[in-house]
mmCIF file of C-alpha atoms in Angstrom:
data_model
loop_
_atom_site.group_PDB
_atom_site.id
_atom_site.type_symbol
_atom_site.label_atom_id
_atom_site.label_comp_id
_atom_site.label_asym_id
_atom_site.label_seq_id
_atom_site.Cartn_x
_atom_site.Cartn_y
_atom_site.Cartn_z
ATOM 1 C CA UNK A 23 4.673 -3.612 -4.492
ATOM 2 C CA UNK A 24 1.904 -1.983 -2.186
ATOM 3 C CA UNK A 25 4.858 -2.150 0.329
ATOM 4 C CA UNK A 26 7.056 -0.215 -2.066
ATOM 5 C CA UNK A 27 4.941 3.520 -1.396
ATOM 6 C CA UNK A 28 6.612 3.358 2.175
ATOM 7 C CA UNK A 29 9.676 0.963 1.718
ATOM 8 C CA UNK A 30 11.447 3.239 -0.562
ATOM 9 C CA UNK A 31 10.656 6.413 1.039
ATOM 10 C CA UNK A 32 10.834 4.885 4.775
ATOM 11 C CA UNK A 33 10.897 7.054 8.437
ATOM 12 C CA UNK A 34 10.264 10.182 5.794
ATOM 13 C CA UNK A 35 7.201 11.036 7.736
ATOM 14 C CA UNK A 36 8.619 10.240 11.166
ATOM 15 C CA UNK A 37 11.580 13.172 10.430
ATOM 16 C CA UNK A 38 9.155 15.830 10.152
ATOM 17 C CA UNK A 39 8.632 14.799 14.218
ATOM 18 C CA UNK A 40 11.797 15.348 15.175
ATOM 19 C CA UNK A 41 12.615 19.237 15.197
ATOM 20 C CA UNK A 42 12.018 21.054 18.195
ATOM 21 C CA UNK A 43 12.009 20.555 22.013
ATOM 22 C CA UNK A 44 9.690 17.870 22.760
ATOM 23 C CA UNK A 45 11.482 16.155 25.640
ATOM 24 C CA UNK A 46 12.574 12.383 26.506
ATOM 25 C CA UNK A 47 9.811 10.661 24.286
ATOM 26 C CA UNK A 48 10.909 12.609 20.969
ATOM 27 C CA UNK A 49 14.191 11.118 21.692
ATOM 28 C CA UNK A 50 12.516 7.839 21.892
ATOM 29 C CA UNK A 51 11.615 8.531 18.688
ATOM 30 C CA UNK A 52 14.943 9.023 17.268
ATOM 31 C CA UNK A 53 16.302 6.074 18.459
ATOM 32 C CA UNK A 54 13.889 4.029 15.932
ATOM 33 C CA UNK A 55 14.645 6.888 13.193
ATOM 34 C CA UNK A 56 18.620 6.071 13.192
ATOM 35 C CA UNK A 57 17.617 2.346 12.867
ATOM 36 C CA UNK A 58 15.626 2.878 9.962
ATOM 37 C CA UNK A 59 19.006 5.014 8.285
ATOM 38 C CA UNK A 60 21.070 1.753 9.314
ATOM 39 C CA UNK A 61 22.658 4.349 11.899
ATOM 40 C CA UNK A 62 24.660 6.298 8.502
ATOM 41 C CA UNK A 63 25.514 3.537 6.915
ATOM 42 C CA UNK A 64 23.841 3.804 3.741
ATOM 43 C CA UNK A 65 24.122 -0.179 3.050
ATOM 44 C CA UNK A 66 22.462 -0.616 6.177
ATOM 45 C CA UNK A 67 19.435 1.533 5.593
ATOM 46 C CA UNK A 68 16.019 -0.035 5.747
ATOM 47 C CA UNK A 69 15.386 1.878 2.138
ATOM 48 C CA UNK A 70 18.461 0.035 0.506
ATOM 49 C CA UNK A 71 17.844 -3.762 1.658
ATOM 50 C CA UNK A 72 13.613 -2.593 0.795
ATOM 51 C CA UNK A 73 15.517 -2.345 -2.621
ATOM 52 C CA UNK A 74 17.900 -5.150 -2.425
ATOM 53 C CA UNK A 75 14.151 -7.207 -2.062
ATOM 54 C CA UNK A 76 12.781 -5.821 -5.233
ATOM 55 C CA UNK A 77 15.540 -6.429 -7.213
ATOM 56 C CA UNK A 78 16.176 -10.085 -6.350
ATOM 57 C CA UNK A 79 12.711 -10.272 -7.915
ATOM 58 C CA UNK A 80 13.596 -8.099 -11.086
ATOM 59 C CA UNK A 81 11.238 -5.393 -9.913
ATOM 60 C CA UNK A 82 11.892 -1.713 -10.327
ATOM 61 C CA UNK A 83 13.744 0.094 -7.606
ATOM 62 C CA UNK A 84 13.287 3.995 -8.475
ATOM 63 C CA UNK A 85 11.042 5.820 -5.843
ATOM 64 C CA UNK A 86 7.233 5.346 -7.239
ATOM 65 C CA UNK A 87 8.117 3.405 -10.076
ATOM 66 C CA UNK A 88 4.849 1.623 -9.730
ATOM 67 C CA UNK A 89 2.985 4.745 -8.903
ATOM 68 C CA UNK A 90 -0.374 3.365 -11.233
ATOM 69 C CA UNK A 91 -0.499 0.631 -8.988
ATOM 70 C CA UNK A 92 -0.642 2.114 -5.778
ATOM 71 C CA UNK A 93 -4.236 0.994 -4.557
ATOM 72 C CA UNK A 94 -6.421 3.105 -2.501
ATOM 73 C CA UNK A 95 -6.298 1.532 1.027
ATOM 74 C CA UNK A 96 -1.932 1.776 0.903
ATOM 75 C CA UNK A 97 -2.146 5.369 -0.911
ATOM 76 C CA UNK A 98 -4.439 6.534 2.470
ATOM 77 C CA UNK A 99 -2.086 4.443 5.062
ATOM 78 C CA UNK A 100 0.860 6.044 3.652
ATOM 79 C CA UNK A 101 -0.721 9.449 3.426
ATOM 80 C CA UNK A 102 -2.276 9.342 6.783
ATOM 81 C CA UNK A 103 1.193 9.382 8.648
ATOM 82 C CA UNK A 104 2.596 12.429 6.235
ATOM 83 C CA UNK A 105 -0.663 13.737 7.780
ATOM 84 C CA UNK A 106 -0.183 13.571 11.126
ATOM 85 C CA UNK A 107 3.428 14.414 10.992
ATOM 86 C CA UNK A 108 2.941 17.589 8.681
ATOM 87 C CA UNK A 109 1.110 19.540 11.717
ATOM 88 C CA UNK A 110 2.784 19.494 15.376
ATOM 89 C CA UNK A 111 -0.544 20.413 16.917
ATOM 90 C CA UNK A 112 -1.245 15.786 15.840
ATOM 91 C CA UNK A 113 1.646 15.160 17.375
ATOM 92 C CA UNK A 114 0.050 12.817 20.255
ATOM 93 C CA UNK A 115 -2.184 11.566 17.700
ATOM 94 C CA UNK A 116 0.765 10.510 15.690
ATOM 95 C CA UNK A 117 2.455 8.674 18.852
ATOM 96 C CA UNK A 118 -0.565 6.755 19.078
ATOM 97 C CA UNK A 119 -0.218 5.997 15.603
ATOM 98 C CA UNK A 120 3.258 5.236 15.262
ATOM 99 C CA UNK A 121 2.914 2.876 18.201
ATOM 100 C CA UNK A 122 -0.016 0.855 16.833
ATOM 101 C CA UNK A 123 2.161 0.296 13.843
ATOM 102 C CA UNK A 124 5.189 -0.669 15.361
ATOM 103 C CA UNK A 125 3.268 -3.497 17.625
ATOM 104 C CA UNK A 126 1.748 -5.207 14.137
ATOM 105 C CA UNK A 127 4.583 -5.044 12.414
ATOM 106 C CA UNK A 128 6.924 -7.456 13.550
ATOM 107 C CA UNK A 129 4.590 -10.660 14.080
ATOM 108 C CA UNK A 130 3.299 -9.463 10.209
ATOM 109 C CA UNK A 131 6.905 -9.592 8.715
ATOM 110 C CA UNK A 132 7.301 -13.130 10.574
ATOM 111 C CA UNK A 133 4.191 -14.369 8.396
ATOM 112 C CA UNK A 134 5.551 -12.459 5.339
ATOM 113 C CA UNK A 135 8.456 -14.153 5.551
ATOM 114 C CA UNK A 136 6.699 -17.521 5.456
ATOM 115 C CA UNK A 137 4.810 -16.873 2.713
ATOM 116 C CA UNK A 138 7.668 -15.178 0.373
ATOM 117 C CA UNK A 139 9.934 -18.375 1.174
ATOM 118 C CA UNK A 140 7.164 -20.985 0.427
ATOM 119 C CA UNK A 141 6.615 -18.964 -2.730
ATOM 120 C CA UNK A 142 9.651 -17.725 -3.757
ATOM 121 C CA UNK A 143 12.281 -20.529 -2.374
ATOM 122 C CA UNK A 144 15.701 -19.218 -2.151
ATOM 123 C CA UNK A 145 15.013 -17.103 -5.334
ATOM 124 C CA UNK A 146 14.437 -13.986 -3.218
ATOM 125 C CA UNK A 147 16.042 -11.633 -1.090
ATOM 126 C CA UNK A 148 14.524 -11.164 2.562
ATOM 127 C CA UNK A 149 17.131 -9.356 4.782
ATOM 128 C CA UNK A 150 14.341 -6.450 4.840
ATOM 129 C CA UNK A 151 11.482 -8.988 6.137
ATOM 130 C CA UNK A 152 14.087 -10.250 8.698
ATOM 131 C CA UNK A 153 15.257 -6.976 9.749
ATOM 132 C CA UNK A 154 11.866 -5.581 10.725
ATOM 133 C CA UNK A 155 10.793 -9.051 12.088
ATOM 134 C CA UNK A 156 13.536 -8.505 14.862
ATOM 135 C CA UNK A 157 14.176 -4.875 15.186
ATOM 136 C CA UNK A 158 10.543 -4.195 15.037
ATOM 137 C CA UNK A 159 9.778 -6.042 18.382
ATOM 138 C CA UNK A 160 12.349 -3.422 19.966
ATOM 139 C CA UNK A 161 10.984 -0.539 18.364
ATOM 140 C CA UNK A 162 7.307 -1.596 19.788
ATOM 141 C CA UNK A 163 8.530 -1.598 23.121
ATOM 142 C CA UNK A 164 10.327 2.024 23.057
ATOM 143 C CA UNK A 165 6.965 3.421 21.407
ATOM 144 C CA UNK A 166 4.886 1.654 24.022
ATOM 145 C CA UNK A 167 6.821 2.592 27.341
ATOM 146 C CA UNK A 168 9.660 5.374 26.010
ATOM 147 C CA UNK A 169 6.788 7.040 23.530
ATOM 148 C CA UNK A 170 2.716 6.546 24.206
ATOM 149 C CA UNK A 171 2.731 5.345 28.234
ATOM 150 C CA UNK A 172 5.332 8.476 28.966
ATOM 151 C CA UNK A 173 3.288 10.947 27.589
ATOM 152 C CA UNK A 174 -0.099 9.976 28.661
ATOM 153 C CA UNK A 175 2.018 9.939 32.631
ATOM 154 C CA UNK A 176 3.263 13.301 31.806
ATOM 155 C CA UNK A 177 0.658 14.906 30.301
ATOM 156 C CA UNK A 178 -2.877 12.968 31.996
ATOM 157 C CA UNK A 179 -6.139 13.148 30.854
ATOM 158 C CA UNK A 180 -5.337 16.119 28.298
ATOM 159 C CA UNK A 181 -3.428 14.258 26.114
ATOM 160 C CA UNK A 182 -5.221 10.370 26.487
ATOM 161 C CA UNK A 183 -7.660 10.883 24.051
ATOM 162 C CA UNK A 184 -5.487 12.041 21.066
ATOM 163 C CA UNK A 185 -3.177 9.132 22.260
ATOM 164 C CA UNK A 186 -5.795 6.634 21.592
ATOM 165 C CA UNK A 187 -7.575 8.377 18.336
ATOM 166 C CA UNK A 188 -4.321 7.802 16.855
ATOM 167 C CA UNK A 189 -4.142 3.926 18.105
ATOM 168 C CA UNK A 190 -7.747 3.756 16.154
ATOM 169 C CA UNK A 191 -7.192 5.661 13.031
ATOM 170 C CA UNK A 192 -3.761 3.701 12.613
ATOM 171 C CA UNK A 193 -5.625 0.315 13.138
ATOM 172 C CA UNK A 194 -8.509 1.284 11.002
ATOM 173 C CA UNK A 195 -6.450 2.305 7.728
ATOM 174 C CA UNK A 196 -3.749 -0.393 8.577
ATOM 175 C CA UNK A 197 -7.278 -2.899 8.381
ATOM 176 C CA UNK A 198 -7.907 -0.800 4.803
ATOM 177 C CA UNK A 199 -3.967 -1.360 3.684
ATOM 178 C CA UNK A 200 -4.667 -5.462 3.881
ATOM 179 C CA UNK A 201 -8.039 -5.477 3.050
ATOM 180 C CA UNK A 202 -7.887 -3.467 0.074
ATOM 181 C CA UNK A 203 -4.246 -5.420 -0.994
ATOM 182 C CA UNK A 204 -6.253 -9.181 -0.516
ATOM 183 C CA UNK A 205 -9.333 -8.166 -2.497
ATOM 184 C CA UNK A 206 -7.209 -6.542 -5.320
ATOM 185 C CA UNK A 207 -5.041 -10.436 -5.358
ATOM 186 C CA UNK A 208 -8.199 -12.660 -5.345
ATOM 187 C CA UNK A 209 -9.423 -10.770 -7.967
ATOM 188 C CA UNK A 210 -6.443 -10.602 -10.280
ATOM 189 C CA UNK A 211 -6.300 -14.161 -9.338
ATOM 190 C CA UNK A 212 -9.985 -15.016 -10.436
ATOM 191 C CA UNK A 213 -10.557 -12.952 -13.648
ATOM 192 C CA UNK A 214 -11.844 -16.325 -15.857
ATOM 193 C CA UNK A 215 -14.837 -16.599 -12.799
ATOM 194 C CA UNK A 216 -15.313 -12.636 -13.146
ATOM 195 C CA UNK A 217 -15.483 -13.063 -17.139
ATOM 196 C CA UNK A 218 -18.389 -15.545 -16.546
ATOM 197 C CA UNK A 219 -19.997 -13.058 -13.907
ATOM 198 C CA UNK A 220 -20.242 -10.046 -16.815
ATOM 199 C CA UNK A 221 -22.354 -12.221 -18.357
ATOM 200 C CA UNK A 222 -24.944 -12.522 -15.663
ATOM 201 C CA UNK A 223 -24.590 -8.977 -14.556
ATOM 202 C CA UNK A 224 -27.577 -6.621 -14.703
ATOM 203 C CA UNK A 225 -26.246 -3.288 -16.225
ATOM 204 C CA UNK A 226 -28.344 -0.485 -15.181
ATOM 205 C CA UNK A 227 -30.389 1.926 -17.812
ATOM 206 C CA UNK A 228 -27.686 4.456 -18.331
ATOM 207 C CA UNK A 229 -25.438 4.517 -21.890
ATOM 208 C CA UNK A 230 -22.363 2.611 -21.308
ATOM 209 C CA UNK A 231 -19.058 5.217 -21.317
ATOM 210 C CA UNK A 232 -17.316 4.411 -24.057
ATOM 211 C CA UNK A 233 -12.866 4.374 -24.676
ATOM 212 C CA UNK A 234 -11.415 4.560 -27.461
ATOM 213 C CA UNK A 235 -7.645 3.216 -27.599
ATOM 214 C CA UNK A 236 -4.844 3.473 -29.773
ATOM 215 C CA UNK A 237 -0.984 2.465 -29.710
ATOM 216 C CA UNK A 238 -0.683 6.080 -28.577
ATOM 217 C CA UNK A 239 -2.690 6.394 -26.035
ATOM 218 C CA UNK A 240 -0.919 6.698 -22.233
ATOM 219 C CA UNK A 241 -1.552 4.303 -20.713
ATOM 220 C CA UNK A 242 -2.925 4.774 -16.936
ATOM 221 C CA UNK A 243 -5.189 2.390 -14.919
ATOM 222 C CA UNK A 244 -8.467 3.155 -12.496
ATOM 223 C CA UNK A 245 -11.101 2.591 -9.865
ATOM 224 C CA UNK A 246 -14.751 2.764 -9.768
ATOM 225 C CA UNK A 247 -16.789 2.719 -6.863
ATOM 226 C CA UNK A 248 -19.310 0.360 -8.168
ATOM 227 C CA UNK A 249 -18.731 -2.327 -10.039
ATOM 228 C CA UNK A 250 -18.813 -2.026 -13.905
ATOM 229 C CA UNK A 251 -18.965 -4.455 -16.876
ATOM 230 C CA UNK A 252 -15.949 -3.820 -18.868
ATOM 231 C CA UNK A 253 -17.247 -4.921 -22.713
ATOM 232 C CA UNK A 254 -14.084 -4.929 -25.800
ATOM 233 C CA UNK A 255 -16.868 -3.650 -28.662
ATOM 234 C CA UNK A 256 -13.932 -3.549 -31.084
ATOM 235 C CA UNK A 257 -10.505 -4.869 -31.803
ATOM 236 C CA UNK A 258 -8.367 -6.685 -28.741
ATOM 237 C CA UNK A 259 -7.357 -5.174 -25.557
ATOM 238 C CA UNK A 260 -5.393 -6.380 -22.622
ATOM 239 C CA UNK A 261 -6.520 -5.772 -19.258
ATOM 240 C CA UNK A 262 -3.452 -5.163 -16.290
ATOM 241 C CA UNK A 263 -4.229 -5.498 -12.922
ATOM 242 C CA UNK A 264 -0.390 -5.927 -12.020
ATOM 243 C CA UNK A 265 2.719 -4.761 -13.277
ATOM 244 C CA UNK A 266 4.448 -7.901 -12.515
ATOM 245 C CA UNK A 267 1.950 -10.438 -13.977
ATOM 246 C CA UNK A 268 0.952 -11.403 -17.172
ATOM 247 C CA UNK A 269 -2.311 -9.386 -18.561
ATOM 248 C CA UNK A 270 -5.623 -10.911 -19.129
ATOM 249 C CA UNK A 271 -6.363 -11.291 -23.472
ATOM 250 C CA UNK A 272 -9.785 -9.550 -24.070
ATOM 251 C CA UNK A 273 -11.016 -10.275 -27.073
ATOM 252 C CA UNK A 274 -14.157 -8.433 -29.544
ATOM 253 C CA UNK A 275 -17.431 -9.300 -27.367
ATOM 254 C CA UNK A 276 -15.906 -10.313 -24.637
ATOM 255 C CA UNK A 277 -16.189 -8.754 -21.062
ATOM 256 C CA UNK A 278 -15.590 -8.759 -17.267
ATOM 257 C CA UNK A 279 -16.955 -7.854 -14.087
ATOM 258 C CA UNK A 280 -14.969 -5.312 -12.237
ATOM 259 C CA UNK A 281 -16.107 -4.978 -8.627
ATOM 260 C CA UNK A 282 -15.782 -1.506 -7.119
ATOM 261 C CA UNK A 283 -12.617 -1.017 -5.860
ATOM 262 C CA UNK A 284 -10.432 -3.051 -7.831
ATOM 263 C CA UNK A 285 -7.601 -1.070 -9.896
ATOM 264 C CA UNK A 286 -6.928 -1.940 -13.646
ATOM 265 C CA UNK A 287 -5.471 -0.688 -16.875
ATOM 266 C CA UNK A 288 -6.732 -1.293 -20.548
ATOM 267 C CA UNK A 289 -3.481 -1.709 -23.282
ATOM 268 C CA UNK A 290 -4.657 -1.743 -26.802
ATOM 269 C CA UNK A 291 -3.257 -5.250 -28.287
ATOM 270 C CA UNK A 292 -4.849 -3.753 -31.846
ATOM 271 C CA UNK A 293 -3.875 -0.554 -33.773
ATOM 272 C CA UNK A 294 -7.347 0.938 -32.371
ATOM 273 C CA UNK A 295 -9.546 -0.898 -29.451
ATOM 274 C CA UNK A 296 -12.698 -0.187 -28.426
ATOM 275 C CA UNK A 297 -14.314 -0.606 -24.866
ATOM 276 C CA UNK A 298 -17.605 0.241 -23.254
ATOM 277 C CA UNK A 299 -18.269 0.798 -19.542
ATOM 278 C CA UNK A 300 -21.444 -0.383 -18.192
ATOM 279 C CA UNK A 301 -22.236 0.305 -14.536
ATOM 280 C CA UNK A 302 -24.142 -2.045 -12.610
ATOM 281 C CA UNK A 303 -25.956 -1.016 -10.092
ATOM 282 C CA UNK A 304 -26.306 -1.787 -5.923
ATOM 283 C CA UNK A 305 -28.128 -4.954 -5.571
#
């Protein structure tokens, strides 16, 4: 799903490098853009078998369909590239970048594919994961020799240190992307330990915020950047910390400890539900 923000959108940011007259490496470049549009064949494009994944797992296809969901670490990985690519003047940074990502992603997509199969069985559909397992190995070695070594040989010592910001930044929001994505699945996966942790919480001395819900109420989900106490005061509610999962009952009286961070929605499961918000503050 976190995949989805770039998977169904894919090489969008890379286009905006490829106008102008930038010489042999922007031409480098395009040879890893046509891969990514299957080379015009619309069956072939890394955006339709990204899709052909989802939907072998009943998930939603349409660009963003799971735009509450979207954690913070992916939202900044994905945005960082648009970034980059929006203003010419990054464009070194953005080799840098674009050839960090390229080396990680191949051995990462040979683990994914591991874990989807041992998971999943036959029951899903990984010509995507196989695809960039193989094709990204080629496209790290054009970005590393065709892309990032050509320019810092043309262009010396004026050019090095953009080259290399952009290796950093890309490793450091990549690190986010992960990071953020395991702490958001142990969590979802440990709710019943983090109901038993609101009770032991120290709240601070400010009013909790109070929601009020109702069958009409849009539903959206949230992060905090400390952790909070969520408390049902009245009525049911069901708390959603993935669209593809079942939610987590929360009955009247009953609460739990979300760490800062961690995205979740509140559904009403009674015609009104009330929650409170209590903030708990650094240790």
């Amino acid at each position: 799903m976190q995949l989805a923000l770039d998977g169904l959108t894919e090489a969008s940011a890379m286009s905006r490098n490829l106008a102008g007259a930038y010489g042999p490496e922007q031409s480098a470049l395009f040879k890893i853009f046509i891969d990514e549009f299957g080379y015009g064949v619309y069956d072939a494009k890394h955006t339709t078998i990204f899709a052909k994944m989802l939907r072998s797992r009943a998930m939603a296809t349409h660009v963003h369909a799971y735009w509450n969901f979207y954690l913070t670490g992916p939202l900044a990985t994905n945005n960082y590239y648009y970034y980059l690519s929006r203003d010419h003047a990054k464009f070194f940074r953005y080799a840098g970048a674009v050839t960090y990502a390229e080396a990680v992603f191949a051995p990462a997509f040979v683990e994914m594919i591991k874990v989807f199969r041992d998971i999943f069985g036959d029951a899903v559909d990984l010509h995507y994961c196989d695809e960039h397992a193989h094709i990204d190995e080629h496209h790290g070695r054009i970005t590393r020799d065709q892309v990032l070594l050509a320019l810092a040989g043309r262009h010396g010592p004026r050019v090095v240190p953009e080259l290399l910001r952009g290796i950093a930044e890309a490793r450091l929001v990549g690190g986010w992307f992960e990071d953020d994505t395991a702490a958001q699945i142990r969590w979802s996966d440990d709710l019943p330990r983090h109901r038993e942790l609101a009770g032991s919480a120290r709240t601070g001395s400010e009013p909790p915020r109070r929601v009020v819900l109702t069958a009409e109420s849009p539903f959206g989900t949230r992060c905090h950047d400390g952790d909070v106490v969520l408390e049902v005061e009245r009525g049911e509610a069901d708390l959603v910390t993935t669209p593809t999962g079942p939610p987590e009952r929360l009955a009247r009286g009953e609460a739990v400890l979300i760490p800062g961070g961690r995205l979740y929605g509140i559904r009403p499961a009674t015609p009104e539900t009330a929650c409170a918000l209590h903030a708990v503050p650094p240790a």
